[in-house]
Each structure stands twice: as structure tokens, then as C-alpha cells.
Amino acid sequence: MYSNRKTNQWRLVLYSSMLVITMITVDVVAGDSLDTDKEVLLILKAFLQEQNRVNQGEYSIWNQISNDPCEWPRISCNGENRVTAVNLAGSKISGEVFRNFSSLTALSHLDLSMNTLSGAVPEDLSQCLSLKYLNLSFNILESELKLHGLSQLTVLDLAVNRFYGDMKTSFPGICTNLVVLNVSLNNFTGRIDEYFDECLNLQYLDLSSNNFSGDVWVGFTRLREFSVADNNLSGVILPSVFNGNCSLVNLDLSENNFSGRVPKEISNCRNLVTLNLWGNKFTGVIPSEIGGISSLKSLSLGNNTFSRVIPESLLELSSLVLLDLSRNNFGGDIQDIFGKFTQVKFLVLHSNSYRGGIYSSGILKLPNVSQLDLSHNNFAGCLPVEVAQMQSLKYLFLAYNQFNGTIPPEYGNLLHLQALDLSFNSLTGSIPTTIGKLNSLLLLMLARNMLTGPIPKELGNCTSLLWLNLSNNKLNGTIPSELKNIGTNVGPTFESNNQDKDQVVVGSGECLEMKRWIPGDYSPFSFVYTTPSRKSCRNKWDQLLKGNGGFPMCTPGSSIRTSKISGYIQLSGNQLSGQVPPEIGKMHNFSMLDMGFNKLHGELPAEIGQLPLVVLNLSRNSFSGDIPMEMGNMKCMQNLDLSYNNFSGKFPISLNSLTELSKFTVAYNPLISGVIPSSGQLATFEEESYLGDPLLILPTFIKNSPNYEDGGDTLLIHPEFINNSTDHEDEVIGQGFYNGMGIGFAVGFWGVCASLIFIRSWRYSYYRFLNFSYDWLYVRLQKMCLEADD
């Protein structure tokens, strides 16, 4: 017994020793692995800092707060202290993708989204064999897709990049475990009906906004979400596609070339919440069987050639929130059935050539409508006063019709209204002062009408108003100082929209509305023209209404940018007069101000230099006095038009500090004097930017004709131009000049003076004549000097 007890003691010692040795070995190995991960991350940090020397992200403080990489921001580890996740989303990273992520052998989660990474995806990423989540979305990566080794991936997001070619090198090879695949908004080509049959775990597939062609993949009904919107797919959707089990929740086939009838078997998808068939070539009747999909919330059938008859069964869709039947060329009166969709909140009927039916259809009595879009039709007569009774209304679009008469003051009772677009009609009368009661108003579009009277000072009560367009009317009077209050308290409206429980993305009118709403030269919103897909417009529309996805705006007086929603004011093409109120300097939420083609006069207030403007247009007015030197503080200015005014005094050299200026003109301000610097931003513009300013001295390289010769800071006439003129031409020109001057002085001096004072077009013509006369006199003087030298 003693022997056995001693043997057991020795065994216990041996086992304990082996356990200690094992633990030490594990700790050493784990420590080595952690040190290796740390070394790789420090190499990554150095790589990112080298490529991004300004505006660095949180990676710049790695190893400054701790020696343990598991405690570094944007890094996650597992229970064995191995780095498993690197999240650098939105870290202002540019340049190429790091080429050594595969050295992080436990890496399962990599997020590099929302940066400006460029170039190709490195082969190294295909060696990250443990990756389960890879997000490279919202960059500018440009290459074919080659991720052939990532068989463990469950989520792959490549949206909003520039990938091209087909996907055959990666699919179906990497889709064994794939659940989510998003390659939307790229440049992929080829067919899609041969890639995904083996992706048995796939549930969410977004192929939208690419250049895919051919037939649709017939296996899409086994997914939960499937989108091929905005591609070049074609053919007929066969009824057999919807046989068997259909688990679809969201189906988006919009903006393709599908044709034929919509199969009634689509009703087998009993769980559908969103059905979007907009923008195809579908014909025939709308299947009445769709009315049996009780879960349906969003139905978009616009921009097809469906029969004008709307099936009564659709009224049974008790959950329906959005109904879009726009651009089907229905014509005539609005169908009576639309007045029975009492459950609908978004009714989109734009571009249908409707002429009547606004009253008879009953749509003005729908109790739950939040958005009513009747734009781009042929409605005439007075605006319907009954709209004011639709207290749930938030967005009213009646643009591009033939409405006339006045704007009903009752519209001021729509206290929840956030967007009112009555532009491109024939409305007359004044802007109702009751509009000032709309405290939630974000957008007011009254452009391209025949409105008269002053801008009501009550608009200043619309403290949520960010986007105001009153251009091309006949408004008169002064700019009310109360406008300084608009856009000062937009937060409550954004907060309300963020809390809205209706998660359905609105219909097809966003792109149309935003292109009416946003001018082409308004750079903060240029995305409307550069990425015109409906999906982009819908997403951006949703972001704007919620105050998300802001744009870089300058801090007044500096080039430091902060991300926020920026507004604009468009007042051009009216008959506004008087001086610009100095209170304008308080409008810090606006990046565009267009007051061109009016009758504004007096000195421009220096306070305008306090605005974070990107676009400023003051052309075709009668501003006088000095151009405020404070305008040099608007560091983010890109488009500045001061032309055709009466500015005088020294040209402010402070404008040369506007290093982002891409469009600039101060033409036809003949009383401005001074020297334009031969270096800096002002020297990058052509002669047209300074035409009609004879007192300005330009650098010699600003020229558009061979009549100038380099060498000095003044304009010189090339001798060859002088020598090529004949004596007869000199004689004719000289006689015309002196005779004209004599007659003009003796007969028309006071008449011309009166015309110059009261007729603007004469005044501009006279400025051009002065400009020509200066050039002609230079020619004569240079020739005389050359003859004297000979």
C-alpha cells in the first residue's frame, strides 16, 4: 500500500510538472502570436500614416495608450488574445489597400468601408483564410473581383466602388457559407444566371446598379432579399420561377428591360413586404392576385405600360403604405379607385398625363397620406384648396403642371408639411404670409411661376427651412432681414423623421424632385447628377430628411470642414431691389446664395464674409462700392460671380486666398481698379473673368488672342498686329473714331448720360464700347511709339 501511495505521489508530481510545462509552452506560443499580431498592426499603422499624412484616424494612437493591441481602438481580440477584427470604417484612409492582412492569421472580421481606398484588391486578401466578414464598400476600388480563397466568408460587401468584369473568378468558389452579398453600384458585367446555384446559404443578394445582362437567375425565390435594380437584364419572367416555396421578403427588379406580363404566380411569395417592378416593359393587366399578399407594404409598378384598370383586389392590402403607379401614361382623369386606398401613406402618380380627377377621385380626402406626388401631369385651373384638409400631409409635389391663380393661404394650415413644390406652373399673386406658420418646412420650391409682390418677412418664422427656391418669378421689394432666421432650428424636424416608424423607402419621384430642387452647379449636392440611379436618390433623400449623411462645410473664416446638412437660397431672376441686409452674415447653415438678375443695389455688407459659402452669384445687379475684402474669408468658395455690377475701388487681393475657386468672374465692373496678382488662384482664370474692367491690370499670360505679348505686368500689343493693318484701314478707323466722338459729344452727350442712368442694357453696351476703345487706343499709341523708334 505504501508503495502504491508513493507511486501515486510520483505520478501526481509528474502530471503537475507536465501541466506546468504545457501551460508555459501555451503562454509562450500565445505570447509569440500576440507579438506577431502587434508587429503587423504597427506595420499597418506606419503604412496608413505614410499614405495619409493629414486627417489620420484612431489608428494613429495605437501603441500610445497601451502595449497590448487588444486594448487599441478599432481592434478586437478573442479569448486567446489573438487579433480577430480590424475595423477602420470611416477612418479617412486613401491610397491602396494594405498588402499584409494575411499575417493576422486569426483575422475573421475586416471592415475598410467608407474611405477612399483606390486601386486593385491585393492578392493578399485571398490568403486571409479565416475571414468571415469583409466590407470594402464606399471606396473607389477599381479592378476585377478576385477573392477566390475566402471560402469561410458569410458577409461580403463591395457596394459603391468601381469593380468591373464578371464575377466568375470568385463565384461560386467563395459562396459555400455566404449569407450576405452586396456588390451594388459598381461596373460589373456579364450574366448572373450561372453564379449562385451553389450558394445554398445565401439569403441577401444585392446586384443593383451594375451592367449585368441576360436573363434573371431563376433561383432567387429561395432568398429573403433580392435586388437586380438598374441593370440591363431582359426577357420574360416565367411563371415557373415562383412555383414551390418562395421565401422572399423584398424583391426589386426595377429599371431593367423585362417584358411581357407579370406572372400571377408571384402571389406565391406570401411573405413579400416590398415588390418593385418600376421601369421595365411590362404590359397587360396588373395581376389581381397581388391583392392576396397580405404582408405587402410597398408596391411600385410605375414606368411600364400596364392597363389603366387598377384591380379592386389591391384595396385588400391592409398593410400597404406605398403605392407607386407613376409614368404609365394613364391619361384622362385620375381613376376613382385611388380615393379608396385609405391605408396608403405615399401615393405617387407623377408623369401620367392626367388632366383631371383631383376632386372626383377622392384622393384629397385620403386620411393617412403623408406624400402626394402629382407632378409632371397636365392639371390646370386653380390649386385645390381642399389639400389644406389633409392634416397628415408632409410632402406635396404639384410641380410641372398648368396650375394658375394664387397660392391658397390655407396651405399654411398644413402644420406637418416638410416639402412644398409648386414650381413650373403659372401661378400668380403673392406668396401667402401664412406659409410662415409651417415650422417643420424643410423645402419650399416656388420657382418658375409668375408670382409678384415682396418676399414675406413671415418666412423667417420657418426656422426649419433649409432649401428655398423662389427664382424666376416677378417678386419685388427688398430682401427681408427676417430671412436670417430660416434654417436656425432644423433639429426637431430631423429628430421627428428619425423617429418615424414607417421604414418604407419612398417611391420613384426622388430623382425628379431632387433635380428640380438642386441646381447643377451646387457642388455639395452634385451626386444628384453624377449618380442618378433611383436607388442612390432614394437613399440620399432619406438621409437628407433625417439630417444624416451630411456634406463637408467650412467653418466660417477657415478651411476646416465639418460634416453637416447644408442649405441654399435661390432668389435669382426676379425684380428684387434695395440693399442686402447685413443680418445675412448670421446664416451659417447655408452654402449657396444666388441673388443674380435682380435690381439689388448699394454696398454689399462685409458680413457676407462670415458665411460658409460654396456658391455665390450676385451677377446682373447694381451693387456699388468696394467688394468687401472679408469675402476672402470664405475659404471653401468654388463658384463666385460678381459680374455686371457697379463695384468700384481697389480689387480685394484677399480673394486670392480662395484656393478652391474653380469658377470666377468680376467682368463688367468698369470702376474696379488694381492689379491682379501674377500668381495664386486669381491668375488661373482666363481673360473673360475680367472683361469690361479697363482699370484692372492683368498678368500678361491671361490672354485668349495673339494681341498680347509676355514680359511685364501690363497688356502689350504684338507689333505684327500693328504692321498688318493697312494705311487705308488706319484712315477709315481714325476718321470713324474722331467723327463719332465729335458728333457724340455735340449732339448726344446728355441723352447718352440719361440712357446710361436709366437703361441697364445701354449701360452694359457702353462698358463694352469703352473696353474696345481702350484696346484701339493702345494699338494707335504702340504704332506711334514704334514709328518714333524707327
mmCIF file of N, CA, C and O in Angstrom, residues 221-306:
data_model
loop_
_atom_site.group_PDB
_atom_site.id
_atom_site.type_symbol
_atom_site.label_atom_id
_atom_site.label_comp_id
_atom_site.label_asym_id
_atom_site.label_seq_id
_atom_site.Cartn_x
_atom_site.Cartn_y
_atom_site.Cartn_z
ATOM 1 N N THR A 221 -35.973 33.048 -55.751
ATOM 2 C CA THR A 221 -37.120 32.981 -54.840
ATOM 3 C C THR A 221 -36.789 32.299 -53.516
ATOM 4 O O THR A 221 -37.573 32.379 -52.570
ATOM 5 N N ARG A 222 -35.649 31.621 -53.444
ATOM 6 C CA ARG A 222 -35.289 30.985 -52.170
ATOM 7 C C ARG A 222 -34.583 31.951 -51.209
ATOM 8 O O ARG A 222 -34.291 31.599 -50.073
ATOM 9 N N LEU A 223 -34.288 33.159 -51.679
ATOM 10 C CA LEU A 223 -33.656 34.177 -50.841
ATOM 11 C C LEU A 223 -34.709 34.916 -50.016
ATOM 12 O O LEU A 223 -35.919 34.766 -50.215
ATOM 13 N N ARG A 224 -34.230 35.766 -49.102
ATOM 14 C CA ARG A 224 -35.111 36.693 -48.396
ATOM 15 C C ARG A 224 -35.153 38.045 -49.114
ATOM 16 O O ARG A 224 -36.207 38.665 -49.201
ATOM 17 N N GLU A 225 -33.998 38.505 -49.600
ATOM 18 C CA GLU A 225 -33.949 39.779 -50.318
ATOM 19 C C GLU A 225 -33.155 39.592 -51.606
ATOM 20 O O GLU A 225 -32.063 39.012 -51.592
ATOM 21 N N PHE A 226 -33.709 40.117 -52.690
ATOM 22 C CA PHE A 226 -33.053 40.007 -53.989
ATOM 23 C C PHE A 226 -33.295 41.295 -54.762
ATOM 24 O O PHE A 226 -34.436 41.722 -54.962
ATOM 25 N N SER A 227 -32.194 41.947 -55.179
ATOM 26 C CA SER A 227 -32.298 43.177 -55.967
ATOM 27 C C SER A 227 -31.352 43.124 -57.147
ATOM 28 O O SER A 227 -30.145 42.888 -56.983
ATOM 29 N N VAL A 228 -31.907 43.329 -58.338
ATOM 30 C CA VAL A 228 -31.095 43.496 -59.555
ATOM 31 C C VAL A 228 -31.459 44.816 -60.223
ATOM 32 O O VAL A 228 -31.316 44.969 -61.433
ATOM 33 N N ALA A 229 -31.935 45.774 -59.444
ATOM 34 C CA ALA A 229 -32.374 47.057 -59.981
ATOM 35 C C ALA A 229 -31.264 47.746 -60.756
ATOM 36 O O ALA A 229 -30.080 47.613 -60.445
ATOM 37 N N ASP A 230 -31.674 48.475 -61.799
ATOM 38 C CA ASP A 230 -30.750 49.318 -62.563
ATOM 39 C C ASP A 230 -29.633 48.506 -63.206
ATOM 40 O O ASP A 230 -28.455 48.744 -62.988
ATOM 41 N N ASN A 231 -30.019 47.509 -64.012
ATOM 42 C CA ASN A 231 -29.087 46.733 -64.822
ATOM 43 C C ASN A 231 -29.630 46.647 -66.240
ATOM 44 O O ASN A 231 -30.507 47.435 -66.620
ATOM 45 N N ASN A 232 -29.138 45.701 -67.015
ATOM 46 C CA ASN A 232 -29.590 45.530 -68.399
ATOM 47 C C ASN A 232 -30.186 44.144 -68.617
ATOM 48 O O ASN A 232 -30.083 43.583 -69.705
ATOM 49 N N LEU A 233 -30.802 43.600 -67.587
ATOM 50 C CA LEU A 233 -31.417 42.291 -67.719
ATOM 51 C C LEU A 233 -32.674 42.391 -68.583
ATOM 52 O O LEU A 233 -33.330 43.431 -68.633
ATOM 53 N N SER A 234 -32.995 41.305 -69.225
ATOM 54 C CA SER A 234 -34.126 41.322 -70.153
ATOM 55 C C SER A 234 -34.821 39.962 -70.145
ATOM 56 O O SER A 234 -34.474 39.069 -69.372
ATOM 57 N N GLY A 235 -35.802 39.840 -71.022
ATOM 58 C CA GLY A 235 -36.533 38.595 -71.130
ATOM 59 C C GLY A 235 -37.830 38.617 -70.352
ATOM 60 O O GLY A 235 -38.230 39.640 -69.776
ATOM 61 N N VAL A 236 -38.477 37.475 -70.328
ATOM 62 C CA VAL A 236 -39.767 37.318 -69.665
ATOM 63 C C VAL A 236 -39.565 36.639 -68.321
ATOM 64 O O VAL A 236 -38.745 35.723 -68.194
ATOM 65 N N ILE A 237 -40.294 37.078 -67.310
ATOM 66 C CA ILE A 237 -40.278 36.409 -66.004
ATOM 67 C C ILE A 237 -41.271 35.238 -66.082
ATOM 68 O O ILE A 237 -42.484 35.446 -66.177
ATOM 69 N N LEU A 238 -40.758 34.030 -66.082
ATOM 70 C CA LEU A 238 -41.592 32.845 -66.269
ATOM 71 C C LEU A 238 -42.402 32.542 -65.014
ATOM 72 O O LEU A 238 -41.911 32.694 -63.886
ATOM 73 N N PRO A 239 -43.632 32.087 -65.177
ATOM 74 C CA PRO A 239 -44.443 31.712 -64.003
ATOM 75 C C PRO A 239 -43.783 30.634 -63.151
ATOM 76 O O PRO A 239 -43.951 30.618 -61.927
ATOM 77 N N SER A 240 -43.020 29.730 -63.792
ATOM 78 C CA SER A 240 -42.402 28.622 -63.058
ATOM 79 C C SER A 240 -41.391 29.101 -62.022
ATOM 80 O O SER A 240 -41.063 28.366 -61.085
ATOM 81 N N VAL A 241 -40.884 30.333 -62.175
ATOM 82 C CA VAL A 241 -39.926 30.862 -61.209
ATOM 83 C C VAL A 241 -40.534 30.912 -59.815
ATOM 84 O O VAL A 241 -39.845 30.695 -58.812
ATOM 85 N N PHE A 242 -41.837 31.166 -59.740
ATOM 86 C CA PHE A 242 -42.492 31.369 -58.447
ATOM 87 C C PHE A 242 -43.211 30.126 -57.953
ATOM 88 O O PHE A 242 -43.969 30.198 -56.986
ATOM 89 N N ASN A 243 -43.007 28.979 -58.602
ATOM 90 C CA ASN A 243 -43.584 27.742 -58.099
ATOM 91 C C ASN A 243 -42.783 27.229 -56.917
ATOM 92 O O ASN A 243 -41.595 27.495 -56.774
ATOM 93 N N GLY A 244 -43.425 26.439 -56.075
ATOM 94 C CA GLY A 244 -42.723 25.905 -54.917
ATOM 95 C C GLY A 244 -42.639 26.918 -53.801
ATOM 96 O O GLY A 244 -43.429 27.868 -53.717
ATOM 97 N N ASN A 245 -41.661 26.743 -52.932
ATOM 98 C CA ASN A 245 -41.514 27.618 -51.776
ATOM 99 C C ASN A 245 -40.852 28.928 -52.176
ATOM 100 O O ASN A 245 -39.792 28.943 -52.797
ATOM 101 N N CYS A 246 -41.460 30.038 -51.818
ATOM 102 C CA CYS A 246 -40.891 31.365 -52.052
ATOM 103 C C CYS A 246 -40.737 32.041 -50.700
ATOM 104 O O CYS A 246 -41.723 32.293 -49.997
ATOM 105 N N SER A 247 -39.521 32.320 -50.321
ATOM 106 C CA SER A 247 -39.250 32.930 -49.011
ATOM 107 C C SER A 247 -38.933 34.414 -49.113
ATOM 108 O O SER A 247 -38.516 35.027 -48.136
ATOM 109 N N LEU A 248 -39.131 35.002 -50.278
ATOM 110 C CA LEU A 248 -38.775 36.406 -50.489
ATOM 111 C C LEU A 248 -39.554 37.342 -49.570
ATOM 112 O O LEU A 248 -40.761 37.198 -49.378
ATOM 113 N N VAL A 249 -38.822 38.314 -49.042
ATOM 114 C CA VAL A 249 -39.422 39.412 -48.293
ATOM 115 C C VAL A 249 -39.347 40.699 -49.113
ATOM 116 O O VAL A 249 -40.304 41.471 -49.157
ATOM 117 N N ASN A 250 -38.213 40.924 -49.773
ATOM 118 C CA ASN A 250 -38.029 42.108 -50.622
ATOM 119 C C ASN A 250 -37.563 41.666 -52.004
ATOM 120 O O ASN A 250 -36.555 40.964 -52.130
ATOM 121 N N LEU A 251 -38.279 42.100 -53.037
ATOM 122 C CA LEU A 251 -37.937 41.771 -54.420
ATOM 123 C C LEU A 251 -37.909 43.059 -55.229
ATOM 124 O O LEU A 251 -38.909 43.783 -55.305
ATOM 125 N N ASP A 252 -36.746 43.360 -55.827
ATOM 126 C CA ASP A 252 -36.573 44.578 -56.614
ATOM 127 C C ASP A 252 -36.009 44.215 -57.987
ATOM 128 O O ASP A 252 -34.832 43.883 -58.120
ATOM 129 N N LEU A 253 -36.868 44.266 -59.009
ATOM 130 C CA LEU A 253 -36.467 44.009 -60.398
ATOM 131 C C LEU A 253 -36.508 45.292 -61.220
ATOM 132 O O LEU A 253 -36.494 45.249 -62.449
ATOM 133 N N SER A 254 -36.537 46.440 -60.570
ATOM 134 C CA SER A 254 -36.781 47.710 -61.250
ATOM 135 C C SER A 254 -35.647 48.111 -62.176
ATOM 136 O O SER A 254 -34.512 47.664 -62.054
ATOM 137 N N GLU A 255 -35.982 48.973 -63.131
ATOM 138 C CA GLU A 255 -35.038 49.585 -64.076
ATOM 139 C C GLU A 255 -34.202 48.553 -64.819
ATOM 140 O O GLU A 255 -32.972 48.562 -64.786
ATOM 141 N N ASN A 256 -34.913 47.646 -65.493
ATOM 142 C CA ASN A 256 -34.294 46.698 -66.412
ATOM 143 C C ASN A 256 -35.112 46.703 -67.696
ATOM 144 O O ASN A 256 -35.814 47.679 -67.981
ATOM 145 N N ASN A 257 -35.013 45.641 -68.449
ATOM 146 C CA ASN A 257 -35.762 45.551 -69.709
ATOM 147 C C ASN A 257 -36.654 44.323 -69.744
ATOM 148 O O ASN A 257 -36.902 43.748 -70.811
ATOM 149 N N PHE A 258 -37.147 43.908 -68.583
ATOM 150 C CA PHE A 258 -38.063 42.782 -68.543
ATOM 151 C C PHE A 258 -39.350 43.148 -69.289
ATOM 152 O O PHE A 258 -39.819 44.289 -69.218
ATOM 153 N N SER A 259 -39.918 42.175 -69.955
ATOM 154 C CA SER A 259 -41.092 42.437 -70.786
ATOM 155 C C SER A 259 -42.154 41.379 -70.530
ATOM 156 O O SER A 259 -41.990 40.486 -69.699
ATOM 157 N N GLY A 260 -43.254 41.496 -71.273
ATOM 158 C CA GLY A 260 -44.343 40.547 -71.117
ATOM 159 C C GLY A 260 -45.210 40.870 -69.918
ATOM 160 O O GLY A 260 -45.158 41.962 -69.354
ATOM 161 N N ARG A 261 -45.981 39.901 -69.506
ATOM 162 C CA ARG A 261 -46.894 40.074 -68.382
ATOM 163 C C ARG A 261 -46.219 39.689 -67.069
ATOM 164 O O ARG A 261 -45.345 38.819 -67.052
ATOM 165 N N VAL A 262 -46.638 40.314 -66.013
ATOM 166 C CA VAL A 262 -46.187 39.916 -64.682
ATOM 167 C C VAL A 262 -46.950 38.649 -64.303
ATOM 168 O O VAL A 262 -48.189 38.654 -64.285
ATOM 169 N N PRO A 263 -46.265 37.542 -64.029
ATOM 170 C CA PRO A 263 -46.979 36.286 -63.741
ATOM 171 C C PRO A 263 -47.795 36.384 -62.456
ATOM 172 O O PRO A 263 -47.320 36.893 -61.436
ATOM 173 N N LYS A 264 -49.018 35.888 -62.519
ATOM 174 C CA LYS A 264 -49.877 35.916 -61.336
ATOM 175 C C LYS A 264 -49.322 35.050 -60.217
ATOM 176 O O LYS A 264 -49.659 35.245 -59.035
ATOM 177 N N GLU A 265 -48.439 34.091 -60.577
ATOM 178 C CA GLU A 265 -47.853 33.202 -59.582
ATOM 179 C C GLU A 265 -46.965 33.933 -58.587
ATOM 180 O O GLU A 265 -46.549 33.353 -57.577
ATOM 181 N N ILE A 266 -46.692 35.203 -58.831
ATOM 182 C CA ILE A 266 -45.906 35.983 -57.878
ATOM 183 C C ILE A 266 -46.599 36.042 -56.522
ATOM 184 O O ILE A 266 -45.958 36.274 -55.486
ATOM 185 N N SER A 267 -47.891 35.807 -56.512
ATOM 186 C CA SER A 267 -48.638 35.807 -55.256
ATOM 187 C C SER A 267 -48.247 34.642 -54.357
ATOM 188 O O SER A 267 -48.642 34.604 -53.180
ATOM 189 N N ASN A 268 -47.472 33.654 -54.897
ATOM 190 C CA ASN A 268 -46.972 32.565 -54.047
ATOM 191 C C ASN A 268 -45.946 33.062 -53.032
ATOM 192 O O ASN A 268 -45.628 32.351 -52.072
ATOM 193 N N CYS A 269 -45.422 34.245 -53.251
ATOM 194 C CA CYS A 269 -44.464 34.837 -52.300
ATOM 195 C C CYS A 269 -45.268 35.527 -51.201
ATOM 196 O O CYS A 269 -45.428 36.762 -51.185
ATOM 197 N N ARG A 270 -45.772 34.745 -50.281
ATOM 198 C CA ARG A 270 -46.720 35.216 -49.280
ATOM 199 C C ARG A 270 -46.101 36.149 -48.247
ATOM 200 O O ARG A 270 -46.818 36.821 -47.509
ATOM 201 N N ASN A 271 -44.771 36.178 -48.182
ATOM 202 C CA ASN A 271 -44.107 36.998 -47.166
ATOM 203 C C ASN A 271 -43.581 38.316 -47.720
ATOM 204 O O ASN A 271 -42.895 39.052 -47.010
ATOM 205 N N LEU A 272 -43.901 38.606 -48.961
ATOM 206 C CA LEU A 272 -43.384 39.828 -49.579
ATOM 207 C C LEU A 272 -43.823 41.074 -48.823
ATOM 208 O O LEU A 272 -45.010 41.248 -48.525
ATOM 209 N N VAL A 273 -42.864 41.934 -48.543
ATOM 210 C CA VAL A 273 -43.125 43.248 -47.956
ATOM 211 C C VAL A 273 -42.924 44.331 -49.005
ATOM 212 O O VAL A 273 -43.675 45.305 -49.061
ATOM 213 N N THR A 274 -41.924 44.164 -49.867
ATOM 214 C CA THR A 274 -41.617 45.137 -50.912
ATOM 215 C C THR A 274 -41.592 44.440 -52.266
ATOM 216 O O THR A 274 -40.882 43.445 -52.442
ATOM 217 N N LEU A 275 -42.343 44.968 -53.210
ATOM 218 C CA LEU A 275 -42.331 44.479 -54.595
ATOM 219 C C LEU A 275 -42.126 45.675 -55.506
ATOM 220 O O LEU A 275 -42.976 46.569 -55.579
ATOM 221 N N ASN A 276 -40.990 45.703 -56.182
ATOM 222 C CA ASN A 276 -40.642 46.844 -57.027
ATOM 223 C C ASN A 276 -40.379 46.357 -58.448
ATOM 224 O O ASN A 276 -39.368 45.709 -58.728
ATOM 225 N N LEU A 277 -41.286 46.679 -59.357
ATOM 226 C CA LEU A 277 -41.169 46.320 -60.776
ATOM 227 C C LEU A 277 -41.051 47.573 -61.638
ATOM 228 O O LEU A 277 -41.219 47.510 -62.855
ATOM 229 N N TRP A 278 -40.735 48.702 -61.036
ATOM 230 C CA TRP A 278 -40.718 50.001 -61.718
ATOM 231 C C TRP A 278 -39.699 50.017 -62.860
ATOM 232 O O TRP A 278 -38.609 49.448 -62.760
ATOM 233 N N GLY A 279 -40.048 50.686 -63.946
ATOM 234 C CA GLY A 279 -39.080 50.964 -65.003
ATOM 235 C C GLY A 279 -38.698 49.761 -65.837
ATOM 236 O O GLY A 279 -37.519 49.533 -66.101
ATOM 237 N N ASN A 280 -39.680 48.994 -66.280
ATOM 238 C CA ASN A 280 -39.435 47.895 -67.202
ATOM 239 C C ASN A 280 -40.347 48.039 -68.413
ATOM 240 O O ASN A 280 -40.788 49.154 -68.719
ATOM 241 N N LYS A 281 -40.648 46.940 -69.072
ATOM 242 C CA LYS A 281 -41.528 46.962 -70.240
ATOM 243 C C LYS A 281 -42.695 46.002 -70.046
ATOM 244 O O LYS A 281 -43.186 45.394 -71.001
ATOM 245 N N PHE A 282 -43.119 45.878 -68.800
ATOM 246 C CA PHE A 282 -44.243 45.003 -68.511
ATOM 247 C C PHE A 282 -45.522 45.562 -69.133
ATOM 248 O O PHE A 282 -45.730 46.784 -69.166
ATOM 249 N N THR A 283 -46.359 44.668 -69.613
ATOM 250 C CA THR A 283 -47.600 45.057 -70.273
ATOM 251 C C THR A 283 -48.757 44.281 -69.662
ATOM 252 O O THR A 283 -48.584 43.466 -68.753
ATOM 253 N N GLY A 284 -49.943 44.543 -70.180
ATOM 254 C CA GLY A 284 -51.118 43.809 -69.750
ATOM 255 C C GLY A 284 -51.681 44.325 -68.443
ATOM 256 O O GLY A 284 -51.362 45.431 -67.977
ATOM 257 N N VAL A 285 -52.493 43.503 -67.838
ATOM 258 C CA VAL A 285 -53.169 43.905 -66.604
ATOM 259 C C VAL A 285 -52.262 43.657 -65.403
ATOM 260 O O VAL A 285 -51.384 42.804 -65.429
ATOM 261 N N ILE A 286 -52.480 44.455 -64.377
ATOM 262 C CA ILE A 286 -51.815 44.213 -63.098
ATOM 263 C C ILE A 286 -52.487 42.990 -62.475
ATOM 264 O O ILE A 286 -53.710 42.963 -62.323
ATOM 265 N N PRO A 287 -51.717 41.938 -62.138
ATOM 266 C CA PRO A 287 -52.343 40.719 -61.614
ATOM 267 C C PRO A 287 -53.171 41.008 -60.367
ATOM 268 O O PRO A 287 -52.670 41.560 -59.378
ATOM 269 N N SER A 288 -54.431 40.618 -60.406
ATOM 270 C CA SER A 288 -55.294 40.821 -59.237
ATOM 271 C C SER A 288 -54.831 39.980 -58.058
ATOM 272 O O SER A 288 -55.128 40.306 -56.899
ATOM 273 N N GLU A 289 -54.081 38.892 -58.354
ATOM 274 C CA GLU A 289 -53.598 38.009 -57.289
ATOM 275 C C GLU A 289 -52.644 38.712 -56.327
ATOM 276 O O GLU A 289 -52.454 38.246 -55.197
ATOM 277 N N ILE A 290 -52.038 39.817 -56.760
ATOM 278 C CA ILE A 290 -51.153 40.567 -55.862
ATOM 279 C C ILE A 290 -51.913 41.015 -54.621
ATOM 280 O O ILE A 290 -51.344 41.147 -53.529
ATOM 281 N N GLY A 291 -53.201 41.215 -54.768
ATOM 282 C CA GLY A 291 -54.021 41.616 -53.632
ATOM 283 C C GLY A 291 -54.087 40.579 -52.528
ATOM 284 O O GLY A 291 -54.540 40.887 -51.418
ATOM 285 N N GLY A 292 -53.619 39.360 -52.810
ATOM 286 C CA GLY A 292 -53.610 38.322 -51.793
ATOM 287 C C GLY A 292 -52.357 38.269 -50.958
ATOM 288 O O GLY A 292 -52.252 37.446 -50.040
ATOM 289 N N ILE A 293 -51.363 39.137 -51.257
ATOM 290 C CA ILE A 293 -50.113 39.167 -50.479
ATOM 291 C C ILE A 293 -50.333 40.114 -49.307
ATOM 292 O O ILE A 293 -50.016 41.307 -49.358
ATOM 293 N N SER A 294 -50.882 39.607 -48.247
ATOM 294 C CA SER A 294 -51.353 40.452 -47.146
ATOM 295 C C SER A 294 -50.238 41.221 -46.450
ATOM 296 O O SER A 294 -50.484 42.236 -45.790
ATOM 297 N N SER A 295 -48.995 40.741 -46.571
ATOM 298 C CA SER A 295 -47.873 41.398 -45.890
ATOM 299 C C SER A 295 -47.317 42.581 -46.672
ATOM 300 O O SER A 295 -46.452 43.315 -46.162
ATOM 301 N N LEU A 296 -47.779 42.808 -47.886
ATOM 302 C CA LEU A 296 -47.178 43.803 -48.784
ATOM 303 C C LEU A 296 -47.359 45.216 -48.234
ATOM 304 O O LEU A 296 -48.465 45.650 -47.916
ATOM 305 N N LYS A 297 -46.239 45.947 -48.122
ATOM 306 C CA LYS A 297 -46.254 47.337 -47.664
ATOM 307 C C LYS A 297 -45.899 48.324 -48.768
ATOM 308 O O LYS A 297 -46.322 49.481 -48.715
ATOM 309 N N SER A 298 -45.080 47.882 -49.735
ATOM 310 C CA SER A 298 -44.613 48.793 -50.777
ATOM 311 C C SER A 298 -44.799 48.132 -52.135
ATOM 312 O O SER A 298 -44.252 47.058 -52.384
ATOM 313 N N LEU A 299 -45.576 48.785 -53.016
ATOM 314 C CA LEU A 299 -45.858 48.257 -54.349
ATOM 315 C C LEU A 299 -45.529 49.329 -55.378
ATOM 316 O O LEU A 299 -46.199 50.361 -55.460
ATOM 317 N N SER A 300 -44.479 49.096 -56.177
ATOM 318 C CA SER A 300 -44.025 50.061 -57.185
ATOM 319 C C SER A 300 -44.148 49.431 -58.564
ATOM 320 O O SER A 300 -43.401 48.506 -58.907
ATOM 321 N N LEU A 301 -45.090 49.932 -59.354
ATOM 322 C CA LEU A 301 -45.369 49.385 -60.681
ATOM 323 C C LEU A 301 -45.220 50.457 -61.753
ATOM 324 O O LEU A 301 -45.666 50.261 -62.891
ATOM 325 N N GLY A 302 -44.599 51.579 -61.426
ATOM 326 C CA GLY A 302 -44.509 52.695 -62.355
ATOM 327 C C GLY A 302 -43.577 52.459 -63.525
ATOM 328 O O GLY A 302 -42.801 51.507 -63.566
ATOM 329 N N ASN A 303 -43.686 53.349 -64.521
ATOM 330 C CA ASN A 303 -42.841 53.358 -65.715
ATOM 331 C C ASN A 303 -42.898 52.021 -66.453
ATOM 332 O O ASN A 303 -41.881 51.448 -66.820
ATOM 333 N N ASN A 304 -44.100 51.533 -66.653
ATOM 334 C CA ASN A 304 -44.368 50.385 -67.508
ATOM 335 C C ASN A 304 -45.521 50.776 -68.421
ATOM 336 O O ASN A 304 -45.823 51.968 -68.563
ATOM 337 N N THR A 305 -46.154 49.822 -69.046
ATOM 338 C CA THR A 305 -47.337 50.119 -69.869
ATOM 339 C C THR A 305 -48.485 49.208 -69.452
ATOM 340 O O THR A 305 -49.075 48.494 -70.262
ATOM 341 N N PHE A 306 -48.761 49.201 -68.159
ATOM 342 C CA PHE A 306 -49.865 48.413 -67.636
ATOM 343 C C PHE A 306 -51.206 48.978 -68.117
ATOM 344 O O PHE A 306 -51.327 50.157 -68.457
#
